[in-house]
Coordinates of C-alpha atoms in Angstrom, one line a residue:
X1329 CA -42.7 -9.6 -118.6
X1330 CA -45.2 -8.9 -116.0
X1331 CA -44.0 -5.1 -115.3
X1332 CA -43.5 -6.0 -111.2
X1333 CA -40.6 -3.9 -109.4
X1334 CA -37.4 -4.9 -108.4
X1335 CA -36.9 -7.0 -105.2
X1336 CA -36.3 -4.3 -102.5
X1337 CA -33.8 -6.6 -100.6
X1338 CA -30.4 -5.4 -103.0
X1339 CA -30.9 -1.9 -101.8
X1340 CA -31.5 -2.6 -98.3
X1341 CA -28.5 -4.3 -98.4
X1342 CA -26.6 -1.0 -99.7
X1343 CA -28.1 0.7 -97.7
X1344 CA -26.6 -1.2 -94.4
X1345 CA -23.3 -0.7 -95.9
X1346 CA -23.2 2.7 -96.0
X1347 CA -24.5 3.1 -92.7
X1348 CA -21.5 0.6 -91.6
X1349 CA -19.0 2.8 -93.5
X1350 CA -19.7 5.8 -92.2
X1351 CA -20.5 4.7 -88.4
X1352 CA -16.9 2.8 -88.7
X1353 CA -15.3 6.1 -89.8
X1354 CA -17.0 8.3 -86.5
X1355 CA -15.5 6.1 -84.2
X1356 CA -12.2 5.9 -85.5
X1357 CA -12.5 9.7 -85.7
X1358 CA -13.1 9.9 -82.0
X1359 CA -10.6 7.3 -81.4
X1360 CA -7.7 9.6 -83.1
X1361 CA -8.7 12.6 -81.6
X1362 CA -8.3 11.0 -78.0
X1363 CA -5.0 9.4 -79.0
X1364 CA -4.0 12.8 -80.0
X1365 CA -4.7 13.5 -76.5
X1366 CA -2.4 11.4 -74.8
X1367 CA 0.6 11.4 -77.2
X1368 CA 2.1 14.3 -77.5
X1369 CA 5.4 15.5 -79.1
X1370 CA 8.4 16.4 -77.3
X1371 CA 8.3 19.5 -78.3
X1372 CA 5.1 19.7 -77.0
X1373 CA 5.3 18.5 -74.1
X1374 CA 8.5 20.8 -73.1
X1375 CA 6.1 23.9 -74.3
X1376 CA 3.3 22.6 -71.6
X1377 CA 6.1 22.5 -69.0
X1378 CA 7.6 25.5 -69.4
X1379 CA 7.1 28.1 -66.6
X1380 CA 4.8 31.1 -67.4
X1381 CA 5.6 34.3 -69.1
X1382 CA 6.4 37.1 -66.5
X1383 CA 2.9 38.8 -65.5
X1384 CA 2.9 42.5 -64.3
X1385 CA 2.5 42.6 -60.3
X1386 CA 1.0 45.8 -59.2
X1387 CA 0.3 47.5 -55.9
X1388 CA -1.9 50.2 -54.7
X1389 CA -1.2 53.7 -53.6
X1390 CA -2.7 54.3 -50.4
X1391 CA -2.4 56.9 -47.1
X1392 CA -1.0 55.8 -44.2
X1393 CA 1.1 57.2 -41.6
X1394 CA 4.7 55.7 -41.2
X1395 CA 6.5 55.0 -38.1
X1396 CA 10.3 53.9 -38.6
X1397 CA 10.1 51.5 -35.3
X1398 CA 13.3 49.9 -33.6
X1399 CA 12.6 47.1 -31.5
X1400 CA 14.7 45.7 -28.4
X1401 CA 14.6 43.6 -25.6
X1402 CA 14.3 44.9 -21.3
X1403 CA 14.0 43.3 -18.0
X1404 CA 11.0 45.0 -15.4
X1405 CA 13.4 46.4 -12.9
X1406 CA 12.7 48.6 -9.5
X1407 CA 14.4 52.5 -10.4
X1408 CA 16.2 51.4 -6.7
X1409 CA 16.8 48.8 -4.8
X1410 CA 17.1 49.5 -1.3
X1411 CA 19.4 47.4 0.9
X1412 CA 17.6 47.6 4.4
X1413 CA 20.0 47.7 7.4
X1414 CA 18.6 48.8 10.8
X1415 CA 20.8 50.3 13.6
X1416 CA 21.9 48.0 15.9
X1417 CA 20.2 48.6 19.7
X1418 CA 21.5 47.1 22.5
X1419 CA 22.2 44.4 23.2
X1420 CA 21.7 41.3 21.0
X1421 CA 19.6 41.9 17.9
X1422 CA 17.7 38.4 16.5
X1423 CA 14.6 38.8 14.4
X1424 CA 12.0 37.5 17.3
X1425 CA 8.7 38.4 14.3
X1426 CA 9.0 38.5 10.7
X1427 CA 6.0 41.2 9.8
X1428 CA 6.7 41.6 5.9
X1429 CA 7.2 38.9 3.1
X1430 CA 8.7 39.4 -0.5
X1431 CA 6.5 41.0 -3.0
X1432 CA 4.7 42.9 0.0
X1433 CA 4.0 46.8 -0.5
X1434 CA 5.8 49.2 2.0
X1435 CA 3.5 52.2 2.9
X1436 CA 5.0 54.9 5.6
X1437 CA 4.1 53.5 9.2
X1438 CA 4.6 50.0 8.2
X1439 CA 6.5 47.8 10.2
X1440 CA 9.3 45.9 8.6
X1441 CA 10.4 43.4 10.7
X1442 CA 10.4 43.0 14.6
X1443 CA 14.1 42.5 16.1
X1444 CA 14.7 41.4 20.0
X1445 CA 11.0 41.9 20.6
X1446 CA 11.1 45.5 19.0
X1447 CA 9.9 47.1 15.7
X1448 CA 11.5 48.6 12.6
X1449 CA 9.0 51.2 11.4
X1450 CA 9.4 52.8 7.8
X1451 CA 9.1 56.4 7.5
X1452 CA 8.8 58.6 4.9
X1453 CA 13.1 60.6 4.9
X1454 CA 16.0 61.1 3.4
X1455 CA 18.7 61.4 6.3
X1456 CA 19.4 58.0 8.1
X1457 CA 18.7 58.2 11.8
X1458 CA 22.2 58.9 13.4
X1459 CA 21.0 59.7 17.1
X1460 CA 18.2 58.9 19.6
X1461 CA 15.5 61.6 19.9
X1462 CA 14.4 62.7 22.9
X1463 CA 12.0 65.4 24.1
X1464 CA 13.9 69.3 24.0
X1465 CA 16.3 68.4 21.4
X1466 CA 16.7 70.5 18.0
X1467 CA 17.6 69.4 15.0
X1468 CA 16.9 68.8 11.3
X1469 CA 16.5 64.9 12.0
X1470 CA 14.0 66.5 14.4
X1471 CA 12.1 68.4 11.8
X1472 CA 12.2 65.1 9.2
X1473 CA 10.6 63.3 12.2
X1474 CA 7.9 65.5 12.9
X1475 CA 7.2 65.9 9.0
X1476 CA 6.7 61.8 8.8
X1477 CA 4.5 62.1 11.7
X1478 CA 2.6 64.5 10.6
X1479 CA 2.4 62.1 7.0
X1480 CA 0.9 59.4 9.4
X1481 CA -2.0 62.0 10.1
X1482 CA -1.0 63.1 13.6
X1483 CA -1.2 66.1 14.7
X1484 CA 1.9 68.3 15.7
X1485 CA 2.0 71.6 16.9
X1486 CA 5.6 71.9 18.0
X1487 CA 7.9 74.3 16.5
X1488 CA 9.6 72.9 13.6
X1489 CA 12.7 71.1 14.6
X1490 CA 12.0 71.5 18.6
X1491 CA 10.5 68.1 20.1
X1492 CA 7.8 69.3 22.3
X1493 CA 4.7 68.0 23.8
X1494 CA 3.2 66.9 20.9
X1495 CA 5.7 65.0 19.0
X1496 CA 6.1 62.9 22.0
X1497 CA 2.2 62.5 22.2
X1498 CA 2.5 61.4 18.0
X1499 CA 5.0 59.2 18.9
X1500 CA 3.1 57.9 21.3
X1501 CA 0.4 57.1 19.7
X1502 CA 2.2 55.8 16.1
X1503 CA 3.5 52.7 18.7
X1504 CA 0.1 52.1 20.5
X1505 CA -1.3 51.9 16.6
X1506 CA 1.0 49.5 15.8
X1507 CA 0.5 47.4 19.2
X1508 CA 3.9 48.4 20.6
X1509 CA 4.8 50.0 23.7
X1510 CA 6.3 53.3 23.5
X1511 CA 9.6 53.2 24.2
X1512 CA 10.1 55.7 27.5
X1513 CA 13.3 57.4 29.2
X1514 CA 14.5 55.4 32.5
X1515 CA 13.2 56.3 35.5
X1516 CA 15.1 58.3 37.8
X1517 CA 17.0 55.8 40.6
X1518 CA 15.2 57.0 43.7
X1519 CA 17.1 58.7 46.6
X1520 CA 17.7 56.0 49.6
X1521 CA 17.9 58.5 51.9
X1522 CA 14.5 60.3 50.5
X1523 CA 10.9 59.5 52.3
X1524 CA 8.7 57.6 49.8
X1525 CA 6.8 59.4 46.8
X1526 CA 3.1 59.1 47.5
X1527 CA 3.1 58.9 43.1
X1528 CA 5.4 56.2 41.9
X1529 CA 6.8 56.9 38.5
X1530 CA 5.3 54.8 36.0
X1531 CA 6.1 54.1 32.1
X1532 CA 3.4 55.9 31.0
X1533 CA 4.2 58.7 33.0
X1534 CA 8.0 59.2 31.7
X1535 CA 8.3 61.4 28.5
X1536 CA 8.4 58.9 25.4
X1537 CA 11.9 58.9 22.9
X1538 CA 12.3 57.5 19.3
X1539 CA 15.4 55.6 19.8
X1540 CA 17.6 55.3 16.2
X1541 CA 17.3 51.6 15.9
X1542 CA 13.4 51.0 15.6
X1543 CA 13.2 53.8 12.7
X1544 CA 14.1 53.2 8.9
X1545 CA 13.8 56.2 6.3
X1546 CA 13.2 55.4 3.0
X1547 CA 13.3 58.2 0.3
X1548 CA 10.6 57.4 -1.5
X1549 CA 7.0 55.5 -0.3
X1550 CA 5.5 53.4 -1.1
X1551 CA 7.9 50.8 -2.0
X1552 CA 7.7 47.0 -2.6
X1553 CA 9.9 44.3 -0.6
X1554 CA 11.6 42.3 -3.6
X1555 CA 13.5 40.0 -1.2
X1556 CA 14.1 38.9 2.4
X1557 CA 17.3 37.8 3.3
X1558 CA 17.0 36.8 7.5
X1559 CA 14.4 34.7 8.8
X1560 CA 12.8 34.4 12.1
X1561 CA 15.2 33.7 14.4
X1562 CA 18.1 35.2 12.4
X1563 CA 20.9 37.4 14.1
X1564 CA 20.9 40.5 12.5
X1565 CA 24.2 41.1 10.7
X1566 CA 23.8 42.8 7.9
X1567 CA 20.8 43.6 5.9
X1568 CA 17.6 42.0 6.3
X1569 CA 15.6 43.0 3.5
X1570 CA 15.8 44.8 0.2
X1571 CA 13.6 47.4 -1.0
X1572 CA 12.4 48.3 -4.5
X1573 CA 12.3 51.7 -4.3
X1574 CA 10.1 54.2 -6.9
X1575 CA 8.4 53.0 -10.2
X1576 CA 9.3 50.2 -11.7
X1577 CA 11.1 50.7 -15.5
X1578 CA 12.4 48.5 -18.1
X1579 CA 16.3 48.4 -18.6
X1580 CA 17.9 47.1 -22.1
X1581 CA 20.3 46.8 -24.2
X1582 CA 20.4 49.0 -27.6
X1583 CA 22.2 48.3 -30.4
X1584 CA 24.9 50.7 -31.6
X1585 CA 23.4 50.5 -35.2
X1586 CA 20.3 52.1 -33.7
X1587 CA 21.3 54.7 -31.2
X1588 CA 21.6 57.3 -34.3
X1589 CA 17.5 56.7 -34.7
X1590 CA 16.4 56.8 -31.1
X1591 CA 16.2 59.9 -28.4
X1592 CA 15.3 60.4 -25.2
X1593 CA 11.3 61.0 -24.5
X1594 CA 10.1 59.1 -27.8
X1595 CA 7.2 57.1 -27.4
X1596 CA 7.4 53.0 -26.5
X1597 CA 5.1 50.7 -26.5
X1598 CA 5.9 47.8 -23.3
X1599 CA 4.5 44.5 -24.4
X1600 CA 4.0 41.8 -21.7
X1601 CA 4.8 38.3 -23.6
X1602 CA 3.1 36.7 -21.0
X1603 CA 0.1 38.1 -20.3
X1604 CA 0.1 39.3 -23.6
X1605 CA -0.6 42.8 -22.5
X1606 CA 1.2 46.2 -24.0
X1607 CA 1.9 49.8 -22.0
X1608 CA 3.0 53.2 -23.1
X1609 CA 6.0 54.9 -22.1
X1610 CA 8.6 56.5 -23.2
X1611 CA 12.5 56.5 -23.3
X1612 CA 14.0 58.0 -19.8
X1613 CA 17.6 57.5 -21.1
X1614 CA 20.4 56.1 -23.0
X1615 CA 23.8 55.7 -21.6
X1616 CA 27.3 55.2 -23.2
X1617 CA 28.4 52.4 -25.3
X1618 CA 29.2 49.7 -23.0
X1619 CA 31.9 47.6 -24.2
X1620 CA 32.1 43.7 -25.0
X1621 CA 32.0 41.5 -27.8
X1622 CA 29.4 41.0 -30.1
X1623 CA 26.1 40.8 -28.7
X1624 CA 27.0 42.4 -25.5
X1625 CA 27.9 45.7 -26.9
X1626 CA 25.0 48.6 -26.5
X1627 CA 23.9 51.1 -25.1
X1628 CA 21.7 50.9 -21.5
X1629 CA 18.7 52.2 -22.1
X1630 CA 15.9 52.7 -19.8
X1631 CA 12.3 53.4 -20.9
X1632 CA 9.6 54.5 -17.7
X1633 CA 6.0 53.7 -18.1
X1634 CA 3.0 56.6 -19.1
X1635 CA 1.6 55.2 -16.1
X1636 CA 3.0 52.9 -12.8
X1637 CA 3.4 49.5 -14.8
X1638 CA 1.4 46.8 -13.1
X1639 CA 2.9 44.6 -10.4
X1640 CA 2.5 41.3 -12.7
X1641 CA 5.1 43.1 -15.0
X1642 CA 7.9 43.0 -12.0
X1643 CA 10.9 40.6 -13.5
X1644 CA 9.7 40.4 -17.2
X1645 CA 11.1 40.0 -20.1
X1646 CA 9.7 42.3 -22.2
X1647 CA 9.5 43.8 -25.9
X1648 CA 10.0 47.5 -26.3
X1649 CA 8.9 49.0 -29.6
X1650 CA 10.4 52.7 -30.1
X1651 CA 8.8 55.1 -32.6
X1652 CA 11.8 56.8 -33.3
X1653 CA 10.3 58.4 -36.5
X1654 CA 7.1 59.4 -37.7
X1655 CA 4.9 61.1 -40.2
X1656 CA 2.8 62.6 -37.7
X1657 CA -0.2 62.1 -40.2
X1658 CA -1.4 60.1 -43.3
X1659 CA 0.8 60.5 -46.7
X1660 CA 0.9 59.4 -50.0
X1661 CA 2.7 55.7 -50.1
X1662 CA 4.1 53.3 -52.4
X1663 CA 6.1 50.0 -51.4
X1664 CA 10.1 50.4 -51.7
X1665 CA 9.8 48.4 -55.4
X1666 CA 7.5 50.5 -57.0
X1667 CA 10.6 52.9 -56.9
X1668 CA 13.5 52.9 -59.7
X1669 CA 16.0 55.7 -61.2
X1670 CA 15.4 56.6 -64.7
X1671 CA 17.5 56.9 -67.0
X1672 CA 18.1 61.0 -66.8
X1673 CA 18.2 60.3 -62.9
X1674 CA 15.1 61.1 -61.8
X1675 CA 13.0 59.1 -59.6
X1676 CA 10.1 57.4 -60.9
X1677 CA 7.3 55.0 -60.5
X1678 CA 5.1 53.2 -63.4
X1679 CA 1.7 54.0 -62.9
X1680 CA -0.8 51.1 -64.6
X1681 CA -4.3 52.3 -65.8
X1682 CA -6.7 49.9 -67.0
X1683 CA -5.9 48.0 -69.7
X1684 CA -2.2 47.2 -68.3
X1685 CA -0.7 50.5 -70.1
X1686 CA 2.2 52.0 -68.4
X1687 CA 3.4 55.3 -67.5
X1688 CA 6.0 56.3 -66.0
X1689 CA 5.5 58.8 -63.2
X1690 CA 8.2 61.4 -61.5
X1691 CA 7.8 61.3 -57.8
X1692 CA 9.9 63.1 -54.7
X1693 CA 10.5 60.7 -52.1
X1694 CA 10.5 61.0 -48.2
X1695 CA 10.0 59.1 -45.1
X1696 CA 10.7 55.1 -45.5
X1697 CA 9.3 53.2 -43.2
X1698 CA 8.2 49.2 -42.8
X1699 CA 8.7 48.5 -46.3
X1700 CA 6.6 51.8 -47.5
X1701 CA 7.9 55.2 -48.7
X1702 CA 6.8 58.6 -49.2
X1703 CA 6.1 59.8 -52.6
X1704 CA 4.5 63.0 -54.0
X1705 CA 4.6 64.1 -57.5
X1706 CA 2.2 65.0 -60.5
X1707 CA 0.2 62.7 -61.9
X1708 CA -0.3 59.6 -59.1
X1709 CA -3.0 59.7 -56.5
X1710 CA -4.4 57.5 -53.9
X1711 CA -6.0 54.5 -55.1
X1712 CA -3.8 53.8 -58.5
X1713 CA -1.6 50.9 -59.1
X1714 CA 2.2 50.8 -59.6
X1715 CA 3.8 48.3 -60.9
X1716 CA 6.3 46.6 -58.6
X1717 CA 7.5 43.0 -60.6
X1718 CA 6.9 41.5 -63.3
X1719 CA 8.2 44.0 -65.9
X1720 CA 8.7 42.4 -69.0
X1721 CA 11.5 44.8 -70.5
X1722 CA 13.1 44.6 -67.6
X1723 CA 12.6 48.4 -66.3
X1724 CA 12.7 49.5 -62.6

C-alpha cells in the first residue's frame, strides 16, 4: 500500500447525477404547474364563468332644486293675421306698383301697395274707413284720422273730430312725403255766361280730402306682411295681402294627461331647433279639449314670449318646456330607488357609512321630480350615500 487517495472521478460522477435528478424534477415541476393552468375542471370552469355576486350600488345625497317639467311641441304663429282688403275707388282697380314684399315690416305711414296709379297707406285705427273725408265734416272717423296724423308727427290743431285747416295741411303733407299728389276736391265747372277769373283755380289751391279707398287701418303697428296674394298688374278682387298682426306666439297642442300639471302664466322656455337658440315666456292660455283620435286630442295652448321673439323664429317648429312645478330653492334629494316601505309602513332609505354598514333611515318625502325626490328626516344629510341596488337580502 502506498497510502494515496481515492481517484476523485467516482464522486464526480455522483455528483452529476444528483445535479441531473434534481434539475429534471424543477422542470417537470414547472411543467405541472403550467398544465394546471390550462386544464381545468368542469367545475371549475363553470365557477370562473359564473356572473358576479350582487355589489351594493349607492348614490349621493345632494341639494338641488326640482322642477317637474312637461314638454310639448308649437308652431311660431302671428297673434293675427290680417286679411288686407282696400275699398274699391272708382273706376277699375289693378295693382299699377307693388311697394311691399312678404316678410316686410309695416310701420304707420307705410304704403302697402299702389292700385290704378294710387296708394294704400296704413294707419294706425280700429274703425275701417266707411266714408270719404272732407274739410268741415265731424265725426269719430274724423277724430281716429287726426290721431294717426298726429302719430306720423304732424301737427294738428283742429278741434277733435272737426276737419279744419290743419288736418288738410297734415294730409297734405303725409302724400307729398310719400311722393304722391294729394288728392283735391273738383274744381267748380265755371259759369259760361261769367267774365274770366283773373286767378284760375288750380289743384293746389282746392281744399285737399282723404278719400276711403287709399287708407287701411290696422289695429295694431307695426305689423309684418306674411304673404302677398296679387301681383303687379293684378285686378283687385279680393284681398291683396295678409298682415301678421301683434307679437308673434307659439301655438300647440297639450296633452290631456298634462293639463292637471300646467296653468296659465308659468314659466317656458322656447327652444329654436334650428338655430339652436332658447327664449323665455310664459303660458298665455289653454283652451278646451279639442276632440279627435289619438294624437290629435289636446288642449290649444298658447305660450307669448318674455320678450318679442326674433323674426328668424316666424314658422318654427319649436320645443316648449313648462315648469309646471318647482321647489323654489335647493332641498335635500335622493333618486326615486333609494326609497322603499318598511315593514311597519314607514318610509325609509339605507344610509351606507364607510365600511359598507347599513342603516336604515326614516325620511318624509315631498316634491318628485326628473327622477329625484324630496326627503327630510333625522339622521341623513347632504353628502351621504344611499343605497339604491344591489341589496343582497333583497330589502328596498
Amino acid at each position: 500500500m502506498d497510502g494515496s487517495p481515492a481517484p476523485a472521478e467516482p464522486l464526480r460522477g455522483r455528483r452529476r447525477f444528483l445535479i441531473g435528478v434534481v434539475t429534471g424534477a424543477v422542470v417537470m415541476a414547472i411543467a405541472g404547474l403550467g398544465a394546471s393552468t390550462l386544464i381545468k375542471s368542469p367545475q371549475q370552469a363553470a365557477a370562473e364563468a359564473a356572473p358576479p355576486g350582487p355589489s351594493l350600488i349607492t348614490a349621493t345625497v345632494e341639494r338641488r332644486v326640482l322642477r317637474q317639467a312637461v314638454v310639448l311641441r308649437g308652431t311660431v304663429e302671428p297673434d293675427r293675421a290680417l286679411d288686407v282688403r282696400p275699398v274699391p275707388g272708382a273706376g277699375r282697380a289693378v295693382i299699377s306698383r307693388r311697394t311691399v314684399k312678404a316678410g316686410a315690416r309695416v310701420e304707420a305711414g307705410t304704403v302697402l301697395a299702389e292700385i290704378s296709379g294710387r296708394p294704400v297707406i296704413a294707419l294706425k285705427g280700429v274703425v275701417p274707413p266707411y266714408r270719404d273725408i272732407h274739410r268741415g265734416m265731424k265725426g269719430s272717423d274724423v277724430d281716429q284720422l287726426q290721431a294717426a296724423l298726429s302719430g306720423l308727427g304732424y301737427r294738428v290743431t283742429d278741434r277733435d273730430g272737426v276737419f279744419g285747416a290743419s288736418t288738410e295741411r297734415a294730409i297734405r303733407k303725409m302724400y307729398q312725403a310719400r311722393d304722391y299728389d294729394p288728392p283735391v276736391e273738383e274744381a267748380e265747372q265755371p259759369d259760361p255766361t261769367a267774365a274770366p277769373s283773373a286767378s284760375p283755380t288750380t289743384a293746389a289751391s282746392r281744399p285737399a280730402y282723404l278719400p276711403m279707398s287709399e287708407v287701411y287701418y290696422v289695429r295694431s303697428l307695426p305689423a309684418r306682411v306674411s304673404a302677398v296674394k296679387a301681383g303687379l298688374g293684378a285686378e283687385v278682387r279680393d284681398a291683396i295681402l295678409t298682415l301678421s298682426v301683434g307679437d308673434m306666439v307659439v301655438r300647440g297642442s297639450l296633452a290631456p294627461a298634462d293639463r292637471e300639471l300646467v296653468e296659465t302664466g308659468m314659466p317656458v322656455q322656447i327652444l329654436n331647433e334650428t338655430t339652436g337658440r332658447t327664449v323665455t315666456g310664459e303660458v298665455a292660455s289653454i283652451g278646451d279639449l279639442r276632440p279627435g283620435g289619438g294624437a290629435e286630442a289636446g288642449h290649444p295652448i298658447t305660450v307669448g314670449a318674455t320678450k318679442a321673439l326674433p323674426s328668424n323664429f316666424a314658422g318654427e317648429d319649436v320645443r316648449l318646456t313648462v315648469t309646471a312645478a318647482t321647489t323654489g330653492q335647493a332641498v335635500l334629494v335622493v333618486p326615486v330607488s333609494a326609497i322603499f316601505s318598511a315593514a311597519d309602513g314607514s318610509t325609509q332609505v339605507l344610509r351606507v357609512p364607510e365600511g359598507d354598514r347599513r342603516r336604515s333611515v326614516t325620511v318624509r318625502t315631498g316634491a318628485s321630480a326628473g327622477g329625484f325626490v324630496e326627503v327630510s328626516g333625522d339622521g341623513l344629510t347632504e353628502g351621504d350615500r344611499v343605497a339604491v341596488g344591489g341589496i343582497p337580502d333583497g330589502t328596498g
